[in-house]
């Protein structure tokens, strides 16, 4: 139950982060946003370990580092495509596409990791995933395809595939006996190294840093805190259940993009949103 509630909180944070990142990326260089994103993640991961388990810093292991590195690198690479998608495409179009990754995770969790999931919860997770995919189809079907939007959609699809396997690799590490603090510690190292790499690139390219605004803080803060808590949800429950719930952030994103970015929500989109909410409540009750 706690992991499900954490997953819902992740969805809220990701929705807020995504809308404000899209708003902020209009006026900022995408690589600068990526640098802030990586730096923020490393600070969050290291800070959490420092507060909850400082002894973890003295237990560095190359074997554990290389166990988490593929998942961390996948997430880091995924963020490049994420920022490209929200900067190039219409948010209400690319968000459901990026959120469709549970269609991969549900089957990986149920059939490969052999997760112990009740059939009702499993089918509720399937319904959530299908509703997200349908939302994606409805949005792209009625949209004029400009070059920028096409690039955004391609980036969204690539992100969706990458994040699905990143989530699977992280869950596989937990199943294999590694701890949540291990995840935070080694993810923190990978993100810090990535932030340093991007910083060197920005300096070499002489790209100027932009003023940090409220949109920057809300966008990166919401996304980064959501990423941190997504590991908590994934660690504490079945991947095939929590990933569809976390992915319902696209529901909130569509409402926020409607109110903040003035994008429209169709009738059938609203039906999909209702299905997602009802199935989430079903998983919570059971």
mmCIF file of C-alpha atoms in Angstrom:
data_model
loop_
_atom_site.group_PDB
_atom_site.id
_atom_site.type_symbol
_atom_site.label_atom_id
_atom_site.label_comp_id
_atom_site.label_asym_id
_atom_site.label_seq_id
_atom_site.Cartn_x
_atom_site.Cartn_y
_atom_site.Cartn_z
ATOM 1 C CA UNK A 1 0.000 0.000 0.000
ATOM 2 C CA UNK A 2 2.800 2.447 0.929
ATOM 3 C CA UNK A 3 4.593 1.803 -2.369
ATOM 4 C CA UNK A 4 1.367 2.441 -4.292
ATOM 5 C CA UNK A 5 0.866 5.764 -2.497
ATOM 6 C CA UNK A 6 4.493 6.680 -3.222
ATOM 7 C CA UNK A 7 3.880 5.802 -6.897
ATOM 8 C CA UNK A 8 0.885 8.180 -6.961
ATOM 9 C CA UNK A 9 3.049 10.921 -5.424
ATOM 10 C CA UNK A 10 5.658 10.231 -8.123
ATOM 11 C CA UNK A 11 2.975 10.711 -10.796
ATOM 12 C CA UNK A 12 2.031 14.088 -9.295
ATOM 13 C CA UNK A 13 5.662 15.254 -9.090
ATOM 14 C CA UNK A 14 6.466 14.109 -12.622
ATOM 15 C CA UNK A 15 3.388 15.889 -14.006
ATOM 16 C CA UNK A 16 4.289 19.182 -12.341
ATOM 17 C CA UNK A 17 7.914 18.782 -13.386
ATOM 18 C CA UNK A 18 7.065 17.936 -16.988
ATOM 19 C CA UNK A 19 4.756 20.908 -17.533
ATOM 20 C CA UNK A 20 7.165 23.438 -16.041
ATOM 21 C CA UNK A 21 10.151 21.896 -17.811
ATOM 22 C CA UNK A 22 8.273 22.258 -21.103
ATOM 23 C CA UNK A 23 7.475 25.867 -20.230
ATOM 24 C CA UNK A 24 11.049 26.569 -19.153
ATOM 25 C CA UNK A 25 12.707 24.859 -22.134
ATOM 26 C CA UNK A 26 11.209 27.416 -24.513
ATOM 27 C CA UNK A 27 13.672 30.064 -23.313
ATOM 28 C CA UNK A 28 16.664 27.880 -22.299
ATOM 29 C CA UNK A 29 19.310 25.799 -24.023
ATOM 30 C CA UNK A 30 18.386 22.108 -23.720
ATOM 31 C CA UNK A 31 21.917 21.112 -22.665
ATOM 32 C CA UNK A 32 21.862 23.604 -19.792
ATOM 33 C CA UNK A 33 18.596 22.063 -18.556
ATOM 34 C CA UNK A 34 20.174 18.583 -18.779
ATOM 35 C CA UNK A 35 23.142 19.809 -16.690
ATOM 36 C CA UNK A 36 20.826 21.172 -13.991
ATOM 37 C CA UNK A 37 18.876 17.899 -14.114
ATOM 38 C CA UNK A 38 21.938 15.698 -13.616
ATOM 39 C CA UNK A 39 23.399 17.922 -10.914
ATOM 40 C CA UNK A 40 20.084 18.017 -9.050
ATOM 41 C CA UNK A 41 19.760 14.217 -9.168
ATOM 42 C CA UNK A 42 23.278 13.685 -7.806
ATOM 43 C CA UNK A 43 22.628 16.123 -4.940
ATOM 44 C CA UNK A 44 19.321 14.421 -4.086
ATOM 45 C CA UNK A 45 20.768 10.902 -4.172
ATOM 46 C CA UNK A 46 23.879 11.774 -2.132
ATOM 47 C CA UNK A 47 21.857 13.884 0.305
ATOM 48 C CA UNK A 48 19.409 11.059 0.962
ATOM 49 C CA UNK A 49 22.237 8.580 1.591
ATOM 50 C CA UNK A 50 23.993 11.088 3.864
ATOM 51 C CA UNK A 51 20.853 11.523 5.985
ATOM 52 C CA UNK A 52 19.533 7.941 6.057
ATOM 53 C CA UNK A 53 22.637 5.763 5.731
ATOM 54 C CA UNK A 54 25.973 7.657 5.869
ATOM 55 C CA UNK A 55 27.881 4.396 6.340
ATOM 56 C CA UNK A 56 27.056 3.522 2.711
ATOM 57 C CA UNK A 57 29.721 6.003 1.568
ATOM 58 C CA UNK A 58 32.427 3.777 3.071
ATOM 59 C CA UNK A 59 31.236 0.587 1.355
ATOM 60 C CA UNK A 60 32.056 1.325 -2.294
ATOM 61 C CA UNK A 61 32.165 -1.824 -4.402
ATOM 62 C CA UNK A 62 33.040 -1.962 -8.100
ATOM 63 C CA UNK A 63 30.850 -5.027 -8.558
ATOM 64 C CA UNK A 64 27.784 -3.233 -7.146
ATOM 65 C CA UNK A 65 28.659 -0.094 -9.115
ATOM 66 C CA UNK A 66 28.672 -2.050 -12.378
ATOM 67 C CA UNK A 67 25.392 -3.726 -11.401
ATOM 68 C CA UNK A 68 23.602 -0.384 -11.140
ATOM 69 C CA UNK A 69 25.541 1.435 -13.884
ATOM 70 C CA UNK A 70 23.490 0.070 -16.855
ATOM 71 C CA UNK A 71 20.218 1.276 -15.271
ATOM 72 C CA UNK A 72 21.764 4.619 -14.331
ATOM 73 C CA UNK A 73 23.249 5.158 -17.799
ATOM 74 C CA UNK A 74 19.945 4.236 -19.439
ATOM 75 C CA UNK A 75 18.163 6.833 -17.286
ATOM 76 C CA UNK A 76 20.849 9.426 -18.039
ATOM 77 C CA UNK A 77 20.647 8.829 -21.808
ATOM 78 C CA UNK A 78 16.853 8.740 -21.570
ATOM 79 C CA UNK A 79 16.862 12.247 -20.078
ATOM 80 C CA UNK A 80 18.532 13.569 -23.245
ATOM 81 C CA UNK A 81 15.642 12.268 -25.359
ATOM 82 C CA UNK A 82 13.110 13.400 -22.718
ATOM 83 C CA UNK A 83 14.214 17.031 -22.889
ATOM 84 C CA UNK A 84 14.342 16.843 -26.697
ATOM 85 C CA UNK A 85 10.777 15.495 -26.812
ATOM 86 C CA UNK A 86 9.246 18.149 -24.563
ATOM 87 C CA UNK A 87 11.181 20.959 -26.257
ATOM 88 C CA UNK A 88 10.352 19.881 -29.829
ATOM 89 C CA UNK A 89 6.877 18.366 -29.547
ATOM 90 C CA UNK A 90 3.511 19.431 -28.230
ATOM 91 C CA UNK A 91 3.458 18.321 -24.580
ATOM 92 C CA UNK A 92 -0.048 16.829 -24.663
ATOM 93 C CA UNK A 93 1.110 14.679 -27.626
ATOM 94 C CA UNK A 94 4.570 13.510 -26.539
ATOM 95 C CA UNK A 95 3.715 12.960 -22.845
ATOM 96 C CA UNK A 96 1.362 9.958 -23.401
ATOM 97 C CA UNK A 97 3.911 8.445 -25.811
ATOM 98 C CA UNK A 98 6.693 8.684 -23.215
ATOM 99 C CA UNK A 99 4.356 7.346 -20.525
ATOM 100 C CA UNK A 100 3.570 4.185 -22.500
ATOM 101 C CA UNK A 101 6.652 2.359 -21.153
ATOM 102 C CA UNK A 102 4.642 0.200 -18.671
ATOM 103 C CA UNK A 103 3.369 -1.857 -21.607
ATOM 104 C CA UNK A 104 6.909 -3.301 -21.650
ATOM 105 C CA UNK A 105 7.435 -3.344 -17.879
ATOM 106 C CA UNK A 106 4.186 -5.151 -17.051
ATOM 107 C CA UNK A 107 5.141 -8.111 -19.202
ATOM 108 C CA UNK A 108 8.805 -8.095 -18.138
ATOM 109 C CA UNK A 109 7.771 -8.081 -14.475
ATOM 110 C CA UNK A 110 5.068 -10.713 -14.771
ATOM 111 C CA UNK A 111 6.708 -13.150 -17.176
ATOM 112 C CA UNK A 112 10.475 -12.699 -16.607
ATOM 113 C CA UNK A 113 10.825 -11.539 -12.999
ATOM 114 C CA UNK A 114 7.892 -13.791 -12.022
ATOM 115 C CA UNK A 115 6.407 -11.124 -9.768
ATOM 116 C CA UNK A 116 3.653 -12.260 -7.429
ATOM 117 C CA UNK A 117 0.804 -10.058 -8.609
ATOM 118 C CA UNK A 118 -2.908 -10.739 -8.120
ATOM 119 C CA UNK A 119 -4.789 -11.225 -11.377
ATOM 120 C CA UNK A 120 -7.124 -8.281 -10.724
ATOM 121 C CA UNK A 121 -4.169 -5.970 -10.052
ATOM 122 C CA UNK A 122 -2.387 -7.343 -13.116
ATOM 123 C CA UNK A 123 -5.345 -6.686 -15.421
ATOM 124 C CA UNK A 124 -5.918 -3.263 -13.838
ATOM 125 C CA UNK A 125 -2.287 -2.448 -14.630
ATOM 126 C CA UNK A 126 -2.843 -3.678 -18.201
ATOM 127 C CA UNK A 127 -5.932 -1.441 -18.523
ATOM 128 C CA UNK A 128 -3.979 1.590 -17.280
ATOM 129 C CA UNK A 129 -1.236 0.894 -19.815
ATOM 130 C CA UNK A 130 -3.698 0.400 -22.687
ATOM 131 C CA UNK A 131 -5.500 3.636 -21.771
ATOM 132 C CA UNK A 132 -2.169 5.508 -21.859
ATOM 133 C CA UNK A 133 -1.333 4.019 -25.271
ATOM 134 C CA UNK A 134 -4.806 4.955 -26.595
ATOM 135 C CA UNK A 135 -4.328 8.504 -25.285
ATOM 136 C CA UNK A 136 -1.060 8.645 -27.207
ATOM 137 C CA UNK A 137 -2.773 7.429 -30.405
ATOM 138 C CA UNK A 138 -5.648 9.898 -30.046
ATOM 139 C CA UNK A 139 -3.278 12.803 -29.579
ATOM 140 C CA UNK A 140 -0.997 12.019 -32.497
ATOM 141 C CA UNK A 141 -3.881 11.153 -34.852
ATOM 142 C CA UNK A 142 -5.441 14.593 -34.790
ATOM 143 C CA UNK A 143 -2.268 16.621 -34.836
ATOM 144 C CA UNK A 144 -0.699 18.325 -37.823
ATOM 145 C CA UNK A 145 2.765 16.846 -38.234
ATOM 146 C CA UNK A 146 5.349 19.593 -38.414
ATOM 147 C CA UNK A 147 9.064 18.801 -38.540
ATOM 148 C CA UNK A 148 9.632 19.783 -34.904
ATOM 149 C CA UNK A 149 6.691 17.670 -33.740
ATOM 150 C CA UNK A 150 7.942 14.669 -35.703
ATOM 151 C CA UNK A 151 11.345 15.002 -34.063
ATOM 152 C CA UNK A 152 9.624 15.303 -30.686
ATOM 153 C CA UNK A 153 7.601 12.129 -31.310
ATOM 154 C CA UNK A 154 10.676 10.158 -32.372
ATOM 155 C CA UNK A 155 12.499 11.336 -29.246
ATOM 156 C CA UNK A 156 9.452 10.384 -27.133
ATOM 157 C CA UNK A 157 9.366 6.835 -28.549
ATOM 158 C CA UNK A 158 13.101 6.356 -27.982
ATOM 159 C CA UNK A 159 12.726 7.671 -24.422
ATOM 160 C CA UNK A 160 9.823 5.292 -23.794
ATOM 161 C CA UNK A 161 11.890 2.257 -24.831
ATOM 162 C CA UNK A 162 14.981 3.352 -22.893
ATOM 163 C CA UNK A 163 13.127 4.089 -19.646
ATOM 164 C CA UNK A 164 11.278 0.755 -19.815
ATOM 165 C CA UNK A 165 14.531 -1.179 -19.854
ATOM 166 C CA UNK A 166 16.162 1.174 -17.321
ATOM 167 C CA UNK A 167 13.290 0.420 -14.927
ATOM 168 C CA UNK A 168 13.641 -3.302 -15.562
ATOM 169 C CA UNK A 169 17.415 -3.227 -14.949
ATOM 170 C CA UNK A 170 16.929 -1.341 -11.688
ATOM 171 C CA UNK A 171 14.248 -3.756 -10.467
ATOM 172 C CA UNK A 172 16.421 -6.710 -11.494
ATOM 173 C CA UNK A 173 19.218 -5.339 -9.247
ATOM 174 C CA UNK A 174 16.792 -5.190 -6.294
ATOM 175 C CA UNK A 175 15.582 -8.730 -6.966
ATOM 176 C CA UNK A 176 19.228 -9.804 -6.974
ATOM 177 C CA UNK A 177 19.692 -8.524 -3.406
ATOM 178 C CA UNK A 178 21.000 -4.962 -3.746
ATOM 179 C CA UNK A 179 19.508 -2.300 -1.480
ATOM 180 C CA UNK A 180 17.793 1.032 -2.033
ATOM 181 C CA UNK A 181 20.739 2.894 -0.458
ATOM 182 C CA UNK A 182 23.071 1.092 -2.882
ATOM 183 C CA UNK A 183 20.902 2.410 -5.700
ATOM 184 C CA UNK A 184 20.990 5.995 -4.423
ATOM 185 C CA UNK A 185 24.757 5.898 -3.852
ATOM 186 C CA UNK A 186 25.746 4.485 -7.245
ATOM 187 C CA UNK A 187 23.097 6.430 -9.149
ATOM 188 C CA UNK A 188 24.458 9.558 -7.443
ATOM 189 C CA UNK A 189 27.970 8.784 -8.679
ATOM 190 C CA UNK A 190 26.765 8.224 -12.253
ATOM 191 C CA UNK A 191 24.710 11.430 -12.309
ATOM 192 C CA UNK A 192 27.559 13.485 -10.823
ATOM 193 C CA UNK A 193 29.999 12.187 -13.448
ATOM 194 C CA UNK A 194 27.432 12.955 -16.154
ATOM 195 C CA UNK A 195 26.891 16.499 -14.809
ATOM 196 C CA UNK A 196 30.660 17.101 -14.881
ATOM 197 C CA UNK A 197 30.815 15.789 -18.453
ATOM 198 C CA UNK A 198 27.977 18.085 -19.607
ATOM 199 C CA UNK A 199 29.570 21.044 -17.781
ATOM 200 C CA UNK A 200 32.874 20.483 -19.606
ATOM 201 C CA UNK A 201 30.971 20.273 -22.905
ATOM 202 C CA UNK A 202 29.097 23.527 -22.184
ATOM 203 C CA UNK A 203 32.327 25.343 -21.338
ATOM 204 C CA UNK A 204 34.052 24.057 -24.477
ATOM 205 C CA UNK A 205 31.091 25.182 -26.604
ATOM 206 C CA UNK A 206 30.977 28.496 -24.715
ATOM 207 C CA UNK A 207 27.252 28.063 -24.035
ATOM 208 C CA UNK A 208 26.089 30.608 -21.465
ATOM 209 C CA UNK A 209 24.063 29.600 -18.442
ATOM 210 C CA UNK A 210 20.621 31.098 -18.092
ATOM 211 C CA UNK A 211 19.020 32.585 -15.037
ATOM 212 C CA UNK A 212 17.314 30.003 -12.814
ATOM 213 C CA UNK A 213 13.610 30.907 -12.688
ATOM 214 C CA UNK A 214 10.573 29.562 -10.846
ATOM 215 C CA UNK A 215 9.819 27.391 -13.870
ATOM 216 C CA UNK A 216 13.342 25.939 -13.706
ATOM 217 C CA UNK A 217 12.979 25.072 -10.030
ATOM 218 C CA UNK A 218 9.495 23.571 -10.389
ATOM 219 C CA UNK A 219 10.410 21.688 -13.560
ATOM 220 C CA UNK A 220 13.683 20.162 -12.435
ATOM 221 C CA UNK A 221 12.634 19.868 -8.785
ATOM 222 C CA UNK A 222 9.431 17.994 -9.579
ATOM 223 C CA UNK A 223 11.148 15.663 -12.035
ATOM 224 C CA UNK A 224 14.154 14.957 -9.786
ATOM 225 C CA UNK A 225 12.140 14.311 -6.613
ATOM 226 C CA UNK A 226 9.839 12.103 -8.665
ATOM 227 C CA UNK A 227 12.824 10.121 -9.962
ATOM 228 C CA UNK A 228 14.115 9.631 -6.430
ATOM 229 C CA UNK A 229 10.762 8.415 -5.121
ATOM 230 C CA UNK A 230 10.218 6.198 -8.166
ATOM 231 C CA UNK A 231 13.129 4.081 -6.925
ATOM 232 C CA UNK A 232 11.423 3.847 -3.528
ATOM 233 C CA UNK A 233 8.173 2.664 -5.133
ATOM 234 C CA UNK A 234 10.001 0.216 -7.398
ATOM 235 C CA UNK A 235 12.009 -1.188 -4.496
ATOM 236 C CA UNK A 236 8.937 -1.749 -2.327
ATOM 237 C CA UNK A 237 6.481 -3.285 -4.791
ATOM 238 C CA UNK A 238 6.054 -5.176 -8.057
ATOM 239 C CA UNK A 239 7.306 -3.413 -11.179
ATOM 240 C CA UNK A 240 4.273 -4.575 -13.136
ATOM 241 C CA UNK A 241 1.966 -2.735 -10.691
ATOM 242 C CA UNK A 242 3.803 0.464 -9.733
ATOM 243 C CA UNK A 243 5.054 1.473 -13.189
ATOM 244 C CA UNK A 244 1.545 1.906 -14.696
ATOM 245 C CA UNK A 245 0.546 3.966 -11.654
ATOM 246 C CA UNK A 246 3.625 6.188 -11.924
ATOM 247 C CA UNK A 247 3.032 6.534 -15.667
ATOM 248 C CA UNK A 248 -0.411 8.005 -15.057
ATOM 249 C CA UNK A 249 1.453 11.291 -14.593
ATOM 250 C CA UNK A 250 0.462 11.859 -18.211
ATOM 251 C CA UNK A 251 -3.140 12.272 -17.006
ATOM 252 C CA UNK A 252 -2.139 15.121 -14.718
ATOM 253 C CA UNK A 253 0.202 16.493 -17.382
ATOM 254 C CA UNK A 254 -2.694 16.778 -19.820
ATOM 255 C CA UNK A 255 -4.822 18.677 -17.304
ATOM 256 C CA UNK A 256 -1.936 20.950 -16.359
ATOM 257 C CA UNK A 257 -0.995 21.545 -20.000
ATOM 258 C CA UNK A 258 -4.662 22.454 -20.571
ATOM 259 C CA UNK A 259 -4.682 25.014 -17.749
ATOM 260 C CA UNK A 260 -1.100 26.297 -17.946
ATOM 261 C CA UNK A 261 -0.047 25.773 -21.589
ATOM 262 C CA UNK A 262 -3.619 26.189 -22.951
ATOM 263 C CA UNK A 263 -3.654 22.848 -24.810
ATOM 264 C CA UNK A 264 -6.993 21.089 -25.458
ATOM 265 C CA UNK A 265 -8.264 17.775 -24.001
ATOM 266 C CA UNK A 266 -10.638 15.722 -26.159
ATOM 267 C CA UNK A 267 -13.700 13.773 -24.985
ATOM 268 C CA UNK A 268 -12.068 10.378 -25.640
ATOM 269 C CA UNK A 269 -8.967 11.515 -23.834
ATOM 270 C CA UNK A 270 -11.159 12.233 -20.816
ATOM 271 C CA UNK A 271 -12.597 8.692 -21.046
ATOM 272 C CA UNK A 272 -9.066 7.238 -20.991
ATOM 273 C CA UNK A 273 -8.239 9.396 -17.984
ATOM 274 C CA UNK A 274 -11.317 8.082 -16.148
ATOM 275 C CA UNK A 275 -10.267 4.470 -16.879
ATOM 276 C CA UNK A 276 -6.777 5.141 -15.540
ATOM 277 C CA UNK A 277 -8.105 6.684 -12.323
ATOM 278 C CA UNK A 278 -10.622 3.877 -11.721
ATOM 279 C CA UNK A 279 -8.024 1.147 -12.283
ATOM 280 C CA UNK A 280 -5.597 2.890 -9.949
ATOM 281 C CA UNK A 281 -8.259 3.011 -7.244
ATOM 282 C CA UNK A 282 -8.921 -0.695 -7.858
ATOM 283 C CA UNK A 283 -5.250 -1.528 -7.286
ATOM 284 C CA UNK A 284 -5.246 0.586 -4.101
ATOM 285 C CA UNK A 285 -8.365 -1.113 -2.688
ATOM 286 C CA UNK A 286 -7.062 -4.630 -3.421
#
